[in-house]
XYZ file of C-alpha atoms in Angstrom:
607
model
C 26.252 -15.935 4.309
C 28.881 -17.407 6.617
C 27.680 -18.390 10.065
C 30.244 -16.212 11.830
C 29.014 -13.141 9.958
C 25.441 -14.013 10.816
C 26.106 -14.318 14.518
C 28.195 -11.145 14.619
C 25.284 -9.306 12.968
C 22.866 -10.926 15.400
C 24.992 -9.882 18.362
C 24.972 -6.294 17.140
C 21.183 -6.358 16.861
C 20.850 -7.782 20.369
C 23.138 -5.090 21.752
C 21.152 -2.420 19.901
C 17.937 -3.600 21.495
C 19.430 -3.904 24.963
C 17.512 -6.209 27.252
C 14.296 -6.517 25.263
C 15.326 -9.611 23.328
C 13.971 -12.117 25.853
C 11.751 -14.643 24.153
C 13.530 -14.410 20.769
C 16.074 -16.824 19.361
C 17.707 -17.809 16.092
C 17.039 -21.461 16.957
C 13.897 -23.311 15.889
C 12.039 -22.761 19.115
C 8.829 -20.903 20.006
C 9.140 -17.113 19.897
C 6.722 -14.308 20.730
C 7.646 -12.213 17.681
C 9.501 -12.214 14.389
C 11.163 -9.643 12.120
C 12.064 -9.674 8.456
C 15.642 -8.711 9.365
C 17.237 -9.180 12.781
C 15.066 -9.317 15.878
C 11.870 -7.539 16.928
C 12.365 -4.578 19.236
C 9.770 -5.402 21.892
C 8.981 -8.025 24.461
C 5.206 -8.306 23.850
C 4.657 -10.117 27.136
C 5.451 -6.888 28.986
C 5.291 -4.006 26.530
C 2.680 -2.166 24.520
C 3.445 -0.625 21.153
C 5.567 2.509 21.630
C 3.108 4.719 19.748
C 0.047 3.596 21.739
C -1.289 5.369 24.816
C -2.577 2.873 27.406
C -3.817 5.766 29.552
C -6.167 7.093 26.867
C -9.872 7.067 27.737
C -12.388 4.795 26.044
C -15.426 6.083 24.190
C -16.369 8.394 21.355
C -16.296 7.863 17.633
C -14.355 8.583 14.473
C -16.315 9.212 11.260
C -14.152 9.002 8.158
C -14.803 9.686 4.486
C -14.057 7.580 1.430
C -14.393 8.462 -2.266
C -16.562 6.290 -4.511
C -18.838 3.438 -3.479
C -18.528 -0.108 -2.150
C -20.506 -3.197 -3.090
C -18.850 -5.959 -1.083
C -18.321 -7.032 2.529
C -15.716 -9.589 1.479
C -12.347 -7.796 1.232
C -10.389 -10.963 0.452
C -11.649 -11.703 -3.064
C -11.201 -9.925 -6.371
C -14.907 -9.447 -7.065
C -16.406 -6.071 -6.137
C -15.045 -3.135 -4.169
C -14.969 -3.960 -0.443
C -16.090 -1.715 2.381
C -13.484 -0.226 4.665
C -12.819 -1.543 8.158
C -13.612 -5.237 7.967
C -10.147 -6.650 7.370
C -8.494 -4.279 9.830
C -10.920 -4.302 12.744
C -13.523 -7.072 12.453
C -11.179 -9.938 11.619
C -7.703 -10.643 12.929
C -4.548 -12.475 11.944
C -2.220 -14.697 13.909
C 0.293 -11.879 14.363
C 0.088 -8.107 14.938
C 2.284 -5.695 12.983
C 4.162 -2.864 14.660
C 4.214 0.302 12.568
C 7.266 1.539 14.448
C 9.548 -1.064 12.825
C 10.216 -1.811 9.141
C 8.575 -5.237 9.374
C 8.110 -6.884 12.777
C 5.202 -9.004 14.005
C 4.057 -9.957 17.495
C 1.714 -12.705 18.624
C -2.001 -11.898 18.474
C -4.231 -14.914 17.847
C -1.008 -16.894 17.984
C 0.740 -17.189 21.333
C 4.014 -18.175 19.682
C 5.664 -18.525 16.282
C 8.434 -20.962 15.395
C 10.647 -21.271 12.322
C 14.070 -22.496 11.249
C 17.075 -20.351 10.276
C 16.273 -20.590 6.542
C 12.536 -20.085 7.168
C 11.641 -23.117 5.098
C 8.681 -23.656 7.435
C 6.734 -21.850 10.131
C 4.628 -23.087 13.033
C 2.085 -21.291 15.211
C 0.487 -22.082 18.555
C -2.873 -20.411 19.176
C -3.789 -18.620 22.373
C -6.313 -20.685 24.329
C -8.408 -17.606 25.106
C -8.840 -16.469 21.463
C -12.536 -16.200 20.583
C -14.717 -15.050 17.699
C -17.312 -12.380 18.444
C -20.031 -15.061 18.665
C -18.166 -16.632 21.591
C -16.826 -19.667 19.736
C -13.108 -20.467 20.100
C -10.629 -19.777 17.328
C -9.362 -23.229 16.412
C -6.587 -24.706 14.306
C -9.322 -25.951 11.989
C -10.482 -22.353 11.454
C -6.930 -21.268 10.643
C -6.232 -24.072 8.180
C -9.611 -23.605 6.455
C -9.079 -19.837 6.223
C -5.601 -20.148 4.773
C -6.595 -22.800 2.226
C -9.790 -21.001 1.196
C -8.322 -17.520 0.875
C -5.192 -18.953 -0.718
C -7.167 -20.623 -3.499
C -10.286 -18.440 -3.874
C -8.959 -15.085 -2.630
C -7.411 -12.209 -4.537
C -4.100 -12.404 -6.407
C -1.925 -11.376 -3.462
C -3.231 -14.279 -1.387
C -2.986 -16.795 -4.212
C 0.557 -15.715 -5.073
C 1.831 -16.559 -1.593
C -0.266 -19.709 -1.290
C 1.336 -21.219 -4.382
C 4.563 -21.321 -2.374
C 3.004 -23.420 0.414
C 3.921 -27.102 0.197
C 1.723 -28.278 3.071
C -0.269 -27.112 6.080
C -1.201 -29.460 8.910
C -2.320 -29.559 12.509
C 0.430 -30.638 14.910
C -1.363 -30.375 18.256
C -4.609 -29.211 19.910
C -3.643 -25.557 19.370
C -0.761 -25.763 16.893
C -0.145 -26.017 13.157
C 2.808 -26.085 10.788
C 3.249 -24.716 7.262
C 6.048 -25.925 4.968
C 7.147 -23.884 1.947
C 8.219 -24.928 -1.533
C 11.155 -22.525 -1.805
C 13.468 -20.314 0.264
C 11.657 -17.067 0.973
C 12.320 -15.255 4.221
C 9.093 -13.273 4.135
C 6.627 -16.148 3.764
C 6.641 -16.915 7.482
C 5.607 -13.325 8.185
C 2.974 -13.311 5.447
C 1.336 -16.393 6.934
C 1.237 -14.558 10.246
C -0.737 -11.739 8.600
C -3.338 -13.871 6.819
C -6.919 -13.273 8.082
C -8.525 -15.972 10.209
C -12.247 -16.499 9.589
C -14.885 -18.676 11.195
C -15.169 -21.871 9.168
C -18.609 -22.539 10.667
C -20.062 -19.277 9.333
C -18.953 -19.932 5.774
C -20.313 -23.434 5.427
C -22.796 -23.511 2.526
C -21.475 -20.255 1.034
C -19.311 -19.798 -2.052
C -16.380 -17.811 -0.696
C -15.233 -16.658 -4.137
C -18.554 -14.974 -4.950
C -20.178 -14.152 -1.575
C -20.088 -10.382 -1.112
C -23.112 -9.567 1.068
C -22.571 -11.611 4.221
C -21.211 -9.799 7.279
C -18.165 -11.777 8.453
C -17.916 -13.022 12.027
C -14.445 -12.136 13.238
C -12.327 -12.205 16.372
C -11.318 -8.533 16.185
C -11.953 -5.592 18.503
C -14.958 -4.395 16.480
C -18.131 -5.902 15.034
C -20.172 -4.579 12.136
C -23.017 -2.497 13.525
C -24.715 -1.001 10.436
C -24.298 -1.224 6.691
C -25.932 0.997 4.104
C -24.563 -0.790 1.057
C -22.493 1.525 -1.069
C -22.971 4.518 1.220
C -21.715 3.807 4.741
C -20.478 1.187 7.164
C -20.301 1.523 10.952
C -18.323 -0.662 13.349
C -18.964 -0.931 17.078
C -16.281 -1.776 19.626
C -16.821 -5.217 21.148
C -16.594 -4.838 24.955
C -16.061 -8.604 25.199
C -13.149 -8.672 22.758
C -10.936 -11.524 23.865
C -7.669 -9.596 23.236
C -8.366 -6.391 25.158
C -6.036 -7.311 28.041
C -2.987 -8.361 26.027
C 0.017 -6.107 26.760
C 0.701 -5.659 23.031
C -2.829 -4.281 22.407
C -2.910 -1.818 25.305
C -3.574 1.672 24.059
C -5.245 0.460 20.874
C -8.925 0.412 19.861
C -10.236 2.923 22.417
C -12.903 4.422 20.156
C -16.398 3.031 20.630
C -17.371 3.551 17.010
C -15.643 3.714 13.639
C -17.582 4.661 10.540
C -16.838 5.343 6.891
C -19.126 7.536 4.790
C -18.756 7.248 1.006
C -18.947 10.212 -1.347
C -19.045 10.268 -5.126
C -16.849 13.348 -5.314
C -13.835 14.512 -3.301
C -15.197 18.051 -3.163
C -18.484 16.827 -1.728
C -16.550 14.896 0.905
C -14.655 18.042 1.897
C -17.900 20.010 2.174
C -19.293 17.255 4.414
C -16.232 17.584 6.629
C -16.618 21.353 6.851
C -20.163 21.047 8.208
C -19.302 18.276 10.665
C -20.670 15.183 8.909
C -17.275 13.481 9.150
C -14.605 13.981 11.809
C -11.378 13.679 9.878
C -10.122 14.735 6.464
C -6.771 14.126 4.857
C -5.854 16.944 2.504
C -3.962 15.959 -0.626
C -3.353 19.456 -1.957
C -0.785 21.798 -0.428
C -2.539 24.733 -2.107
C -5.913 23.800 -0.613
C -4.260 23.322 2.760
C -3.183 26.950 2.690
C -6.252 28.479 1.052
C -9.397 26.450 1.829
C -9.267 26.058 5.603
C -11.006 29.211 6.747
C -14.461 27.754 7.329
C -16.406 28.415 10.569
C -15.689 25.096 12.346
C -11.952 25.656 12.021
C -11.924 29.336 12.900
C -14.069 28.514 15.939
C -11.569 25.854 17.057
C -13.836 22.829 16.600
C -11.464 21.580 13.886
C -7.650 21.508 14.160
C -4.991 21.127 11.458
C -1.997 18.816 11.868
C 1.088 18.308 9.708
C 2.557 14.955 10.639
C 5.986 14.022 9.335
C 6.589 10.499 8.077
C 9.532 8.402 6.972
C 7.880 6.275 4.322
C 9.056 5.834 0.749
C 7.183 7.988 -1.734
C 5.740 5.070 -3.654
C 4.832 5.692 -7.265
C 1.963 7.967 -8.252
C 1.044 9.384 -11.620
C 0.066 8.313 -15.123
C 0.943 4.729 -15.982
C 1.418 3.527 -19.561
C 0.061 0.084 -20.443
C 2.848 -1.745 -22.283
C 0.418 -4.489 -23.236
C -0.652 -1.990 -25.891
C 1.788 -1.815 -28.850
C 1.847 1.982 -28.695
C 3.626 1.998 -25.335
C 5.767 -1.105 -25.806
C 8.648 1.061 -27.093
C 10.675 2.669 -24.280
C 11.480 5.630 -26.535
C 7.773 6.458 -26.778
C 7.427 6.189 -23.008
C 10.427 8.482 -22.487
C 8.880 10.962 -24.931
C 5.674 10.928 -22.885
C 7.724 11.675 -19.765
C 9.601 14.494 -21.512
C 6.317 16.033 -22.637
C 5.066 16.118 -19.054
C 6.102 19.543 -17.819
C 6.376 18.669 -14.149
C 7.798 21.977 -12.978
C 4.939 23.914 -14.595
C 2.265 21.431 -13.420
C 3.652 21.411 -9.885
C 3.804 25.200 -9.732
C 0.261 25.489 -11.070
C -1.362 22.878 -8.838
C 0.694 22.870 -5.639
C 2.461 26.198 -5.745
C 5.683 24.256 -6.276
C 5.645 23.114 -2.672
C 5.819 19.366 -3.184
C 8.950 17.428 -4.207
C 8.769 15.157 -7.238
C 8.727 11.399 -6.933
C 12.166 10.556 -8.325
C 11.923 6.774 -7.991
C 9.691 4.075 -6.547
C 11.399 4.200 -3.136
C 12.247 7.911 -3.022
C 12.405 9.595 0.394
C 14.072 6.531 1.940
C 17.380 4.675 2.214
C 15.966 2.091 -0.201
C 15.976 4.547 -3.111
C 18.493 3.984 -5.886
C 21.617 6.142 -5.441
C 22.266 8.657 -8.246
C 24.873 7.932 -10.887
C 26.166 4.592 -12.178
C 25.402 1.346 -10.367
C 28.305 0.172 -8.209
C 29.177 -2.606 -5.785
C 26.487 -5.112 -4.909
C 23.892 -3.284 -7.001
C 26.033 -3.548 -10.136
C 26.784 -7.205 -9.393
C 23.092 -8.048 -9.076
C 22.263 -6.357 -12.378
C 25.306 -7.570 -14.317
C 23.765 -10.853 -15.598
C 20.962 -8.848 -17.239
C 23.135 -6.050 -18.652
C 22.538 -6.811 -22.369
C 18.767 -6.428 -21.969
C 18.566 -3.565 -19.482
C 17.124 -0.306 -20.742
C 19.436 2.703 -21.094
C 20.030 4.352 -17.757
C 19.548 1.280 -15.572
C 23.285 0.774 -15.064
C 24.547 4.194 -16.111
C 22.070 6.110 -13.987
C 18.649 7.535 -14.835
C 16.993 10.748 -13.715
C 13.677 12.288 -14.700
C 13.939 15.234 -17.087
C 13.777 18.733 -15.636
C 11.869 21.475 -17.476
C 12.573 25.191 -17.357
C 9.264 25.880 -15.589
C 7.661 27.708 -18.502
C 4.527 26.441 -20.207
C 6.388 25.870 -23.500
C 8.985 23.407 -22.141
C 10.798 23.769 -25.485
C 13.993 21.844 -24.764
C 12.193 18.756 -23.490
C 9.577 18.921 -26.250
C 12.332 18.903 -28.864
C 13.887 15.860 -27.190
C 10.470 14.171 -27.125
C 9.935 14.845 -30.836
C 13.333 13.380 -31.668
C 12.617 10.158 -29.742
C 9.186 9.817 -31.351
C 10.755 10.228 -34.768
C 13.301 7.524 -33.945
C 10.386 5.279 -32.972
C 8.669 5.898 -36.334
C 6.334 8.795 -35.559
C 6.362 12.121 -37.404
C 3.956 15.046 -37.610
C 1.972 15.220 -40.865
C 0.909 18.319 -42.778
C -2.210 18.459 -40.624
C -0.105 18.591 -37.449
C -1.127 15.102 -36.319
C 1.621 12.667 -35.283
C 1.493 9.585 -37.535
C 3.428 6.581 -38.731
C 4.761 6.444 -42.278
C 1.623 4.470 -43.161
C -0.577 7.291 -41.855
C -1.707 5.720 -38.589
C -2.252 8.521 -36.049
C -0.773 8.450 -32.546
C -3.968 7.943 -30.568
C -4.593 6.636 -27.096
C -7.136 6.845 -24.277
C -6.534 8.165 -20.757
C -9.014 6.615 -18.316
C -9.715 8.545 -15.102
C -11.982 8.100 -12.110
C -14.960 10.396 -11.684
C -14.497 12.835 -8.801
C -10.701 12.444 -8.700
C -9.910 16.137 -8.959
C -6.121 15.814 -8.662
C -5.689 13.431 -11.588
C -8.112 15.385 -13.769
C -6.312 18.673 -13.097
C -2.957 17.084 -13.973
C -4.309 15.540 -17.172
C -5.925 18.800 -18.308
C -2.497 20.459 -18.377
C -0.746 17.411 -19.813
C -3.161 17.120 -22.730
C -2.356 20.664 -23.780
C 1.351 19.786 -23.846
C 0.726 16.689 -25.942
C -1.189 18.713 -28.525
C 2.020 20.574 -29.350
C 3.529 17.235 -30.364
C 0.559 16.428 -32.602
C -0.927 13.994 -30.068
C -4.616 14.313 -29.229
C -5.522 11.738 -26.572
C -9.069 10.849 -25.651
C -9.802 11.432 -21.957
C -12.525 9.173 -20.540
C -13.917 9.776 -17.051
C -15.842 6.822 -15.599
C -17.548 6.129 -12.287
C -15.805 4.257 -9.495
C -17.120 0.806 -10.401
C -16.152 1.141 -14.062
C -12.749 2.523 -13.132
C -11.988 -0.455 -10.911
C -13.252 -2.884 -13.564
C -11.173 -1.333 -16.329
C -8.044 -1.459 -14.196
C -8.748 -5.063 -13.235
C -9.046 -6.035 -16.911
C -6.206 -3.700 -18.034
C -8.681 -1.999 -20.358
C -6.825 1.287 -20.764
C -3.897 2.826 -22.602
C -2.949 5.238 -19.841
C -4.530 5.679 -16.431
C -3.912 7.041 -12.958
C -1.901 4.872 -10.616
C -0.756 4.949 -7.032
C 1.189 2.124 -5.434
C 2.450 2.677 -1.899
C 5.841 1.180 -1.154
C 7.129 0.383 2.316
C 10.398 0.165 4.191
C 10.114 -3.617 4.008
C 9.200 -4.568 0.427
C 8.643 -8.275 -0.026
C 6.512 -10.793 -1.891
C 3.960 -8.150 -2.861
C 6.558 -6.822 -5.287
C 5.839 -9.830 -7.517
C 2.205 -8.740 -7.632
C 3.184 -5.137 -8.387
C 5.917 -5.657 -10.979
C 6.473 -9.379 -11.488
C 5.938 -11.343 -14.692
C 3.145 -13.358 -13.090
C 1.080 -10.172 -12.768
C 1.574 -9.091 -16.358
C -1.409 -11.091 -17.604
C -3.327 -12.233 -14.514
C -6.395 -9.995 -13.996
C -6.462 -7.803 -10.922
C -2.751 -7.512 -10.208
C -1.155 -4.183 -9.379
C 1.115 -4.564 -12.419
C -0.873 -2.009 -14.386
C 2.037 -1.258 -16.720
C 2.195 -4.903 -17.801
C 5.941 -5.136 -17.286
C 7.540 -8.527 -17.864
C 11.210 -8.079 -17.017
C 13.398 -10.992 -15.851
C 15.706 -8.519 -14.115
C 12.852 -7.234 -11.938
C 11.839 -10.775 -10.959
C 15.457 -11.603 -10.113
C 15.837 -8.510 -7.932
C 12.643 -9.404 -6.048
C 13.973 -12.922 -5.488
C 17.257 -11.438 -4.246
C 15.607 -9.150 -1.708
C 13.498 -12.033 -0.409
C 16.587 -14.205 0.012
C 18.801 -11.490 1.523
C 20.481 -12.552 4.761
C 21.833 -9.151 5.791
C 20.401 -5.621 5.777
C 23.138 -4.600 3.321
C 22.215 -7.311 0.823
C 18.537 -6.476 1.246
C 19.053 -2.758 0.598
C 21.207 -3.452 -2.464
C 18.519 -5.712 -3.953
C 15.774 -3.120 -3.400
C 17.927 -0.359 -4.869
C 18.654 -2.554 -7.893
C 14.925 -3.197 -8.310
C 14.314 0.545 -8.057
C 16.720 1.093 -10.955
C 14.948 -1.446 -13.156
C 11.550 0.071 -12.403
C 12.514 3.725 -12.759
C 14.589 3.287 -15.920
C 11.727 1.230 -17.330
C 9.899 4.522 -17.842
C 6.497 3.005 -17.160
C 5.009 5.824 -15.078
C 4.970 9.605 -15.428
C 5.378 10.416 -11.729
C 4.013 13.502 -10.009
C 4.774 14.643 -6.463
C 4.549 13.275 -2.957
C 3.843 14.965 0.344
C 6.672 14.695 2.902
C 4.077 15.306 5.602
C 0.534 14.072 6.144
C -1.859 17.014 6.235
C -4.754 16.009 8.449
C -7.616 18.118 9.756
C -9.813 16.578 12.432
C -12.220 17.219 15.250
C -10.459 18.784 18.226
C -11.870 15.969 20.378
C -9.845 13.338 18.500
C -6.270 12.760 19.636
C -3.267 10.669 18.690
C -0.140 9.879 20.734
C 2.803 12.261 20.838
C 5.098 9.461 19.675
C 4.695 9.174 15.911
C 5.744 5.743 14.619
C 8.165 5.028 11.801
C 5.205 4.658 9.453
C 3.907 7.945 10.782
C 1.474 8.793 8.016
C -1.471 9.091 10.405
C -4.177 8.120 9.827
C -3.169 6.672 6.494
C -1.675 3.703 8.321
C -4.300 3.181 10.985
C -6.551 5.037 13.432
C -5.942 2.218 15.945
C -4.142 4.432 18.447
C -6.418 7.484 18.239
C -8.878 8.256 21.008
C -11.720 10.644 21.751
C -11.593 13.090 24.613
C -13.919 16.064 24.548
C -12.343 19.363 25.516
C -14.077 21.232 28.288
């Protein structure tokens, strides 16, 4: 991008933010915040987050529910399923994210951040007052050890970013610098979000396998009680070093946060109805209308809230594993999508109230526009045109059924595609190859996941009419996680949340490097050079327009790849909670409370 264009764009951003840009600069000098595009909106030396309430009282508790079980207190490694709360409240990172901006960070453990215009390096200076909960100072040595350890022994998302770090070194008593191996505008922000642990606590422990030790952190809460697998309770630390920072005012006012684990979603809802947990997020529009007539709600002890949000839909539904030869053919995957009678399923399970997920970034400006690719999007995809699947350039839309159970038109189209791919129904009604091999696959689901099981029950009946008789296997939480980690499934349930600021995590979700590495989010096993190129383009984008075009191009590659049979999304968060719990009137951009965070909630008993 030409320098004049850059500075004109920068001037527009500064004008848009008025006088709050003090402390920010495009030069390589210390700043108090950083944004993926443009400048942060706040001056953190004077301002709290716009969705926080500094006047809220302290005290009270929030008891939340979680499905399944946990067996680890180390959320940074691949082994085990970690307990909730530790990474968000017990430990901290150098920077704090604002959920009212697409992707902006403000100094937390770090007093300042510094980088160059190309973001080929980043430097941080720690706050002198930063302390762990045991009273010891947070040092540069702790930061460097944490980054190196988590980057090499942590989960795939940490290792992926760490491979792009050329060097990390201390540059002063409270400062360090990280140099990168390649241009990547997001890496500076990702380093700001890496957890900082106490090096002293971990001496003599194998980080990659230690799952039972309670981490010492610098965050606003400490672990109070753990009943392994069943519950974890955090207690607010009254001596938290960061309680007086302007940017944290209005956050962390609850004295206690706890998560109770339940083997079944229905059991969790029953626990909420009798007051064993304080908050419940309802995933079913039908249940929201029909199941909330229990005594605590009718008596006013429980209130219902519908909270609008502006997040992309993400992708949710049944994912096909293309590592398996059966689903390697896009025609077979399209046939599976055609056989899924969304209109009938949606009407049956949600009363037709929820819109369908039409792409990976639906419900946002990042979603691919309908029709043929044009302009910058077409230019980005042009080098890959010979290998792109049908619909990527021309335009792709999910099939629409007539709403009846038979779905005849789409079933005929599915049969035709299957026949083109070498599958025909035999005299016994079973779909087979010419050699007699039947079309068989396994759908793996999690025990207690009522939504996915209800969807699959209807879908299986549709598949039978094509001569396909899948095996449905329901496993407990631990087995479900293990089978996904090892890609030991043909089809399974998938949900990947996408944000308004997609970045390096997209490599982990859809990139070639995640196609074979265990534990990635690339459950479909896609290995598409076009997807990798679009991710690289969005990471290198210098303007919002270039960034949006790259994400929309990626959306086309993903959606036309026909990897997932998507269901619906909720345009509002449906949350029922104790009447004594409150959240601010200002709902942030990522307003999916409390799916984002209960940080800004507080407890105030009604008289």
